[in-house]
PDB file of C-alpha atoms and ligand atoms in Angstrom:
ATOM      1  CA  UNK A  28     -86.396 228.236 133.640  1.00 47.00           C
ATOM      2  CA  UNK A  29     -88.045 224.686 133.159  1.00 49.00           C
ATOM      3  CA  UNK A  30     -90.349 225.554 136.039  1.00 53.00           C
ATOM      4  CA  UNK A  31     -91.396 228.752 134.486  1.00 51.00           C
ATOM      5  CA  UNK A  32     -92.822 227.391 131.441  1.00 49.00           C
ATOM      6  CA  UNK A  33     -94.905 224.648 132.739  1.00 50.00           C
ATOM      7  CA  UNK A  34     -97.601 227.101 132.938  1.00 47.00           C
ATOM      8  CA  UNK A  35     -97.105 228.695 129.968  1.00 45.00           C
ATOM      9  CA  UNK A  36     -97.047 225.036 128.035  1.00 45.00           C
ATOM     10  CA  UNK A  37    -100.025 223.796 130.378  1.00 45.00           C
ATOM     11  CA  UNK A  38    -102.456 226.849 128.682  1.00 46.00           C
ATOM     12  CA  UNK A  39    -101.121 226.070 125.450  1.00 44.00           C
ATOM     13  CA  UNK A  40    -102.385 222.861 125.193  1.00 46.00           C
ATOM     14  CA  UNK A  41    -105.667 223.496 126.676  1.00 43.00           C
ATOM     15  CA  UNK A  42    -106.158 226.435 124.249  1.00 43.00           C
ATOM     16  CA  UNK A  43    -105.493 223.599 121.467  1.00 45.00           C
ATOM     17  CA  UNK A  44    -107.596 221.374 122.347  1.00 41.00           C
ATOM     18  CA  UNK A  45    -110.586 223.392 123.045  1.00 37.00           C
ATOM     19  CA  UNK A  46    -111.282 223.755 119.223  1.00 37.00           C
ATOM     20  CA  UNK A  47    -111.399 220.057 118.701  1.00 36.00           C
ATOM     21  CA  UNK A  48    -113.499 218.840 120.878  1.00 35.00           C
ATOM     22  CA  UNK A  49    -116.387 221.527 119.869  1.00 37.00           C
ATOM     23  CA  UNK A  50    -115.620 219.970 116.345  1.00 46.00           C
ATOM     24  CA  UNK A  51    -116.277 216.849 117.210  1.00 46.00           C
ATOM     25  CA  UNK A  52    -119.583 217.555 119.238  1.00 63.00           C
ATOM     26  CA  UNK A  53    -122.948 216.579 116.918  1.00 79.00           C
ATOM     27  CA  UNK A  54    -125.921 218.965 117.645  1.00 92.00           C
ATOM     28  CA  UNK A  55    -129.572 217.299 117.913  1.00 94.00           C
ATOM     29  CA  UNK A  56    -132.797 219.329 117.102  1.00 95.00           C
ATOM     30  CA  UNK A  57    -135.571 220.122 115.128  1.00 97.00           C
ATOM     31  CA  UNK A  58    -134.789 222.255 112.455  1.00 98.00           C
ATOM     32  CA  UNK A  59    -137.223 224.790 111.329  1.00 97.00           C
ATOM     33  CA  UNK A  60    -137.985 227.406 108.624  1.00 97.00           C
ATOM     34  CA  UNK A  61    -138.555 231.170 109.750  1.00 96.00           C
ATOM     35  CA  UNK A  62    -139.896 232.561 106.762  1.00 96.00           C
ATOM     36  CA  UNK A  63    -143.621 233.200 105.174  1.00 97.00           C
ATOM     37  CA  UNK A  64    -145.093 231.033 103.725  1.00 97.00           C
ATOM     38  CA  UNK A  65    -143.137 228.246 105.852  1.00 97.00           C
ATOM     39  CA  UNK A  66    -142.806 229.814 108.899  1.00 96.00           C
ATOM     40  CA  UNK A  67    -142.010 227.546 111.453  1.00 95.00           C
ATOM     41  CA  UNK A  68    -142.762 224.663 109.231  1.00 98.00           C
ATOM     42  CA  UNK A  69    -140.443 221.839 110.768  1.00 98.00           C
ATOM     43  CA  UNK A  70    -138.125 219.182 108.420  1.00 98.00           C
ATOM     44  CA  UNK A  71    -139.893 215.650 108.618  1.00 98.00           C
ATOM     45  CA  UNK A  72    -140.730 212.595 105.643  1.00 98.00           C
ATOM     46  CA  UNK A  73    -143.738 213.360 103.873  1.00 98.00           C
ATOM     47  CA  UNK A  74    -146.371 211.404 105.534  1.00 97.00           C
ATOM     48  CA  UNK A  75    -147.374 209.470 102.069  1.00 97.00           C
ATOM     49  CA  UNK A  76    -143.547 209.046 101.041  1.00 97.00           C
ATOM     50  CA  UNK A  77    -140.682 208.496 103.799  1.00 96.00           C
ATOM     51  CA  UNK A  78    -137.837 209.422 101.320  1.00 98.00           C
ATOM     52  CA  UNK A  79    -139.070 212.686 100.394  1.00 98.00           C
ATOM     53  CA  UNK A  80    -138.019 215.481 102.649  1.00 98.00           C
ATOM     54  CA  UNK A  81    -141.186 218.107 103.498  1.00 98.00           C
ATOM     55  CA  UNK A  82    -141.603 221.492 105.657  1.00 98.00           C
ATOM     56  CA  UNK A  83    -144.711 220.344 107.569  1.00 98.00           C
ATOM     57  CA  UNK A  84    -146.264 220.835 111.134  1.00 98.00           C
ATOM     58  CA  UNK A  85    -144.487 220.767 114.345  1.00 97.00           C
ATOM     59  CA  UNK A  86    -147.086 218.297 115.763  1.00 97.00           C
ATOM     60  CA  UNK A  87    -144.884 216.007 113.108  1.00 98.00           C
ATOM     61  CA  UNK A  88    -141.733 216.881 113.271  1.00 98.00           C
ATOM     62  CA  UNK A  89    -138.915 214.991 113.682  1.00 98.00           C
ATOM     63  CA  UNK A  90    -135.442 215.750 115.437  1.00 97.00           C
ATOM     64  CA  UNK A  91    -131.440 215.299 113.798  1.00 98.00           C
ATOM     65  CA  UNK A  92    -128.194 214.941 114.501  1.00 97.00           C
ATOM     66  CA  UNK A  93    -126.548 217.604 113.059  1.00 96.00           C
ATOM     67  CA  UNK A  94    -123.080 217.192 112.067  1.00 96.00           C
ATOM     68  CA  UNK A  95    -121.250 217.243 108.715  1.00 97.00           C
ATOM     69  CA  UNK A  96    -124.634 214.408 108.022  1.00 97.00           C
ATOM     70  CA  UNK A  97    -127.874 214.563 109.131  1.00 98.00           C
ATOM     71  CA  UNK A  98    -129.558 211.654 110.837  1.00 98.00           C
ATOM     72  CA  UNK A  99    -133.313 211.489 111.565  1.00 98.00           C
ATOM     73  CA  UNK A 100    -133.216 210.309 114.958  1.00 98.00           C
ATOM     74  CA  UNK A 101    -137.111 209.002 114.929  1.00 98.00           C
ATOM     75  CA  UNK A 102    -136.037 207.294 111.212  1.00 98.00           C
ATOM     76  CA  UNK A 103    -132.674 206.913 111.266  1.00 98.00           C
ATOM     77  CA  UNK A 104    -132.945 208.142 107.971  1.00 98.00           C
ATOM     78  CA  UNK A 105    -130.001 210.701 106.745  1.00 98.00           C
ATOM     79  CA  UNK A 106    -130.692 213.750 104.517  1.00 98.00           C
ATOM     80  CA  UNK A 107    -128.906 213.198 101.521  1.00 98.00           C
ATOM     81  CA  UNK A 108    -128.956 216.054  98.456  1.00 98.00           C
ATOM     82  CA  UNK A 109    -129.082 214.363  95.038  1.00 98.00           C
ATOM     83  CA  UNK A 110    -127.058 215.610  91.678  1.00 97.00           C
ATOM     84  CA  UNK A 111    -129.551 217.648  89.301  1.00 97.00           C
ATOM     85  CA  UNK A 112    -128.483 220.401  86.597  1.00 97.00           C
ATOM     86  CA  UNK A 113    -130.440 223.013  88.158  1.00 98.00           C
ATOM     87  CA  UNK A 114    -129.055 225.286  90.535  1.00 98.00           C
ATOM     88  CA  UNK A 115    -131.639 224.047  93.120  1.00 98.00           C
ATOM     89  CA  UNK A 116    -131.166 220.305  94.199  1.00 98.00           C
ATOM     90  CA  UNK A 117    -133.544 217.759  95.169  1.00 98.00           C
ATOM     91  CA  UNK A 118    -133.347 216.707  98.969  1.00 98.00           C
ATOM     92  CA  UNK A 119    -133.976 212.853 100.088  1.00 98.00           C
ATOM     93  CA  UNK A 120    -134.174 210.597 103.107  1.00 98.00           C
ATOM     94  CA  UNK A 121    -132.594 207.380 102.959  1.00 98.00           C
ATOM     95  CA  UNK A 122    -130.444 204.672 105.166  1.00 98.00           C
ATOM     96  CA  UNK A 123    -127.363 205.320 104.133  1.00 98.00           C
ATOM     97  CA  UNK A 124    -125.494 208.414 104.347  1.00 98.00           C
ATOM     98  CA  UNK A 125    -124.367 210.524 100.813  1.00 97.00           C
ATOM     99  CA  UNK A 126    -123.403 214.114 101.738  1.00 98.00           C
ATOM    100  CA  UNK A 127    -121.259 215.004 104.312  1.00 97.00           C
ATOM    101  CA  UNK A 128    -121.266 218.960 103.692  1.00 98.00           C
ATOM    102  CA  UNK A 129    -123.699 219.765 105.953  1.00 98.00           C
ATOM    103  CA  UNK A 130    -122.693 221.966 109.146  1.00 96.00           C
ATOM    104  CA  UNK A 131    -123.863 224.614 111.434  1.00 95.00           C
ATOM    105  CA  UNK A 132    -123.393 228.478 111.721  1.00 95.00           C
ATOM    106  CA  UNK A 133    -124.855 229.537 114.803  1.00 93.00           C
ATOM    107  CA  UNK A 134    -128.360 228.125 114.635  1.00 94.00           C
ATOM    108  CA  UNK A 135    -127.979 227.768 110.465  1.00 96.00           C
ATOM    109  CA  UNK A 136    -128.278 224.567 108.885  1.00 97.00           C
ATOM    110  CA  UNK A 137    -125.175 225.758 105.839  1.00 98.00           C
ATOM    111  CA  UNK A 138    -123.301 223.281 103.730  1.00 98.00           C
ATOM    112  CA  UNK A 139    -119.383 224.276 104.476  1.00 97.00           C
ATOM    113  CA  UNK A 140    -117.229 226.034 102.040  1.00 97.00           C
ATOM    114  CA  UNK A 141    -115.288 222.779 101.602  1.00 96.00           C
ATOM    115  CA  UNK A 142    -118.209 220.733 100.236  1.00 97.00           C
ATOM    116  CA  UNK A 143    -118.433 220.273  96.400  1.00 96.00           C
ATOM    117  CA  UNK A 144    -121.828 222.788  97.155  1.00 97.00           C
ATOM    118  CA  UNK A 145    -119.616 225.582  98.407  1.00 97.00           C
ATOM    119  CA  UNK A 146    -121.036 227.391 101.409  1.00 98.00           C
ATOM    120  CA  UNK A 147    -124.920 227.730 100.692  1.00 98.00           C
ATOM    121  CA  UNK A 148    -127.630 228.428 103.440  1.00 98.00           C
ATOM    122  CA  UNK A 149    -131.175 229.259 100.887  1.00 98.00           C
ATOM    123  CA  UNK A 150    -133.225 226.827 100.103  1.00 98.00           C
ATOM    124  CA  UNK A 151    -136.391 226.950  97.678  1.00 98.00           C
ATOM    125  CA  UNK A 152    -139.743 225.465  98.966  1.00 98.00           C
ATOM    126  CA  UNK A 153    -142.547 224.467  96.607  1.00 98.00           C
ATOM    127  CA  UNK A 154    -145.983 223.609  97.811  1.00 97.00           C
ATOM    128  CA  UNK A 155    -146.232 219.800  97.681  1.00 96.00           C
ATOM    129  CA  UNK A 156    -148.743 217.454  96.129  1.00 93.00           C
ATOM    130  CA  UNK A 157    -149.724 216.445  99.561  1.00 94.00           C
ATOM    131  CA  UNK A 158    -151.678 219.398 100.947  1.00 94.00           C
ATOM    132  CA  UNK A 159    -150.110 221.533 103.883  1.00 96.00           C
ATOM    133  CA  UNK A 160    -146.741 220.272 103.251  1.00 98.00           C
ATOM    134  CA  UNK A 161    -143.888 221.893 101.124  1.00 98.00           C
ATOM    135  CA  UNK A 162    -141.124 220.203  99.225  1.00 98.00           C
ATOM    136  CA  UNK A 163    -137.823 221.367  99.759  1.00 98.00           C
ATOM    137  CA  UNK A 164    -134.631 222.343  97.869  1.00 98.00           C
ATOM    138  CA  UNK A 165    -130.949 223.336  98.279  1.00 98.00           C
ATOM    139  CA  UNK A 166    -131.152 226.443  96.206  1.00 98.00           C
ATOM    140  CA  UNK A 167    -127.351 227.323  94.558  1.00 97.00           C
ATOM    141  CA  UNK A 168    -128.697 230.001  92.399  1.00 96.00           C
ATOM    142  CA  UNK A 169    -132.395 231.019  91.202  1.00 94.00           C
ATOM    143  CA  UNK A 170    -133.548 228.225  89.027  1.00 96.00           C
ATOM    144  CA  UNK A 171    -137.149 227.604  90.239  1.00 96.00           C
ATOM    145  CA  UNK A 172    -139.367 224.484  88.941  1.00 95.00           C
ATOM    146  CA  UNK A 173    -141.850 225.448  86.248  1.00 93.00           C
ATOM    147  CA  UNK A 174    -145.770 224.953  86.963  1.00 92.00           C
ATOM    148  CA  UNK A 175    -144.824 224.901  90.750  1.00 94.00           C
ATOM    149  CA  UNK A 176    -145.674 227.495  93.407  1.00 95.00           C
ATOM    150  CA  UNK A 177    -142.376 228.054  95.131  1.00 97.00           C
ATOM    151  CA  UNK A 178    -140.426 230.573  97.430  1.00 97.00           C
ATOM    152  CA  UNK A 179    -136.924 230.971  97.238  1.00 95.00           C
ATOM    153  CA  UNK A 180    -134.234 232.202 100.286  1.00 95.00           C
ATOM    154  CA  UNK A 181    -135.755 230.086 102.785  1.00 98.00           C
ATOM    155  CA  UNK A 182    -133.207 229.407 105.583  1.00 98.00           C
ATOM    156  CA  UNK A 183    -133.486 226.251 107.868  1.00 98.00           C
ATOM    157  CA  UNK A 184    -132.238 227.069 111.892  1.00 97.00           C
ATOM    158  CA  UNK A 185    -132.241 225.067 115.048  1.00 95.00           C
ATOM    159  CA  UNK A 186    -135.196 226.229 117.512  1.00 89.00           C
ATOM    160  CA  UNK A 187    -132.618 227.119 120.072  1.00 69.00           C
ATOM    161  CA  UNK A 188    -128.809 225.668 120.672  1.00 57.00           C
ATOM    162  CA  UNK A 189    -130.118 225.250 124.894  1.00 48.00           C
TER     163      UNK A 189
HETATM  164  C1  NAG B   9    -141.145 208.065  96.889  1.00 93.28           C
HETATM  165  O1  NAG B   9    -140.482 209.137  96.250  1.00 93.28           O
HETATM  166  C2  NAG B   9    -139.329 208.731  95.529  1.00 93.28           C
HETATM  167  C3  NAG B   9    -138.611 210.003  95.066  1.00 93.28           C
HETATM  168  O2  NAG B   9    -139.476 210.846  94.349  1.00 93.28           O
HETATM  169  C4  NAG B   9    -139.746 207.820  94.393  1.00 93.28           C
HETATM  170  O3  NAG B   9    -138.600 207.404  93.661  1.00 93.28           O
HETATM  171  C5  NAG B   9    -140.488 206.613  94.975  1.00 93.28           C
HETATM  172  O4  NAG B   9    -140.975 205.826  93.931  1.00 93.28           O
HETATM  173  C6  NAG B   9    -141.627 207.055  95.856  1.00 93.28           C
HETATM  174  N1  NAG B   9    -142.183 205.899  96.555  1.00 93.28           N
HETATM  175  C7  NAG B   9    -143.479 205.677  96.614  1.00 93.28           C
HETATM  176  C8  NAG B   9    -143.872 204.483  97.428  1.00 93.28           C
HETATM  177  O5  NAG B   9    -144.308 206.391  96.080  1.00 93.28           O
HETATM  178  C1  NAG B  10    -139.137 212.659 117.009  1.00 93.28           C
HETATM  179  O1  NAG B  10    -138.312 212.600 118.149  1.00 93.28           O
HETATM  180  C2  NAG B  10    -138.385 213.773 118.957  1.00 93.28           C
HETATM  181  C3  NAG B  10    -137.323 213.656 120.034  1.00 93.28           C
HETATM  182  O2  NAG B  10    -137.406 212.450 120.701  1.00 93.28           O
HETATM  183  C4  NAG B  10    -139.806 213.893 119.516  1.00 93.28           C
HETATM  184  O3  NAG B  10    -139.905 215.067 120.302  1.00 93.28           O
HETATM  185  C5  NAG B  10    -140.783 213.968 118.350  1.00 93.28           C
HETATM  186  O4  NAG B  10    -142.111 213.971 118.835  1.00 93.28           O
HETATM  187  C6  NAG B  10    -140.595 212.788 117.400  1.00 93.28           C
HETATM  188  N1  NAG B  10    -141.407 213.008 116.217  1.00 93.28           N
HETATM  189  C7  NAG B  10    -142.258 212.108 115.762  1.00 93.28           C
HETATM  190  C8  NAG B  10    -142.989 212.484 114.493  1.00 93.28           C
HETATM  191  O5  NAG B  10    -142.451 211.033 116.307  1.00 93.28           O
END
């Protein structure tokens, strides 16, 4: 009897553990946009202000550790999203760590249904002060900045999980 479910607790475990250990696994890329006007723009510092994150060239861009933060790994820096009353919220770069709801689906930069943010994947790009860049935005509803040219939906991927 004992001998007969060895197996059968053997595959159990390993069909336990499995989960875990793709939780625990952090991602690195570049993470791009796929939509006009930023189509593949690239997530780097704006080149006149390292705390401010920008959609910019690929020439520039920088790569991240993805996990529940994200971690510049030319900078260091982590993308933190700052508290505002509008439904889209201001992005930043800075040492230490302040939002932990980031995650992945598939190749889809989200922030988890857990988070305080609920699960959210658009984000709103505005053309930036600093020409050929955009600023960009967690968007949690349809607030857009006045006196800015913006576009709204944009979704953020990984070039390729390979
Ligand atoms: C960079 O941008 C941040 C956020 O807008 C601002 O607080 C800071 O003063 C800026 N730094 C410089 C050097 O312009
Ligand atoms: C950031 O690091 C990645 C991976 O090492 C590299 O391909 C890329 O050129 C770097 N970006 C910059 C702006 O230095």
């Amino acid at each position: 009897m004992l001998a007969l479910l060895a197996p059968v607790l053997l595959l159990l475990q390993t069909a336990l553990a499995a989960p875990v250990e793709n939780a625990a696994a952090a991602t690195v890329g570049k993470i791009r946009a796929v939509q006009s006007p930023i189509f593949h723009f690239y997530l780097q510092a704006n080149p006149k202000n390292e705390s401010i994150p920008v959609m910019g060239p690929e020439a520039s861009a920088e790569a991240f550790t993805i996990g529940s933060t994200i971690q510049s790994t030319n900078t260091s820096q982590y993308l933190n999203i700052l508290t505002a009353s509008t439904s889209y919220k201001p992005l930043e770069f800075a040492a230490a760590s302040s939002t932990t709801a980031w995650g992945l689906e598939g190749d889809t930069i989200i922030t988890t249904t857990g988070s305080s943010y609920g699960r959210q994947l658009n984000f709103l790009a505005c053309s930036s002060s600093t020409s050929g860049y955009y600023d960009v935005y967690l968007q949690t509803g349809s607030d857009t900045p006045s006196g800015k040219s913006c576009s709204n939906y944009q979704t953020l991927h990984l070039p390729c999980l390979c």
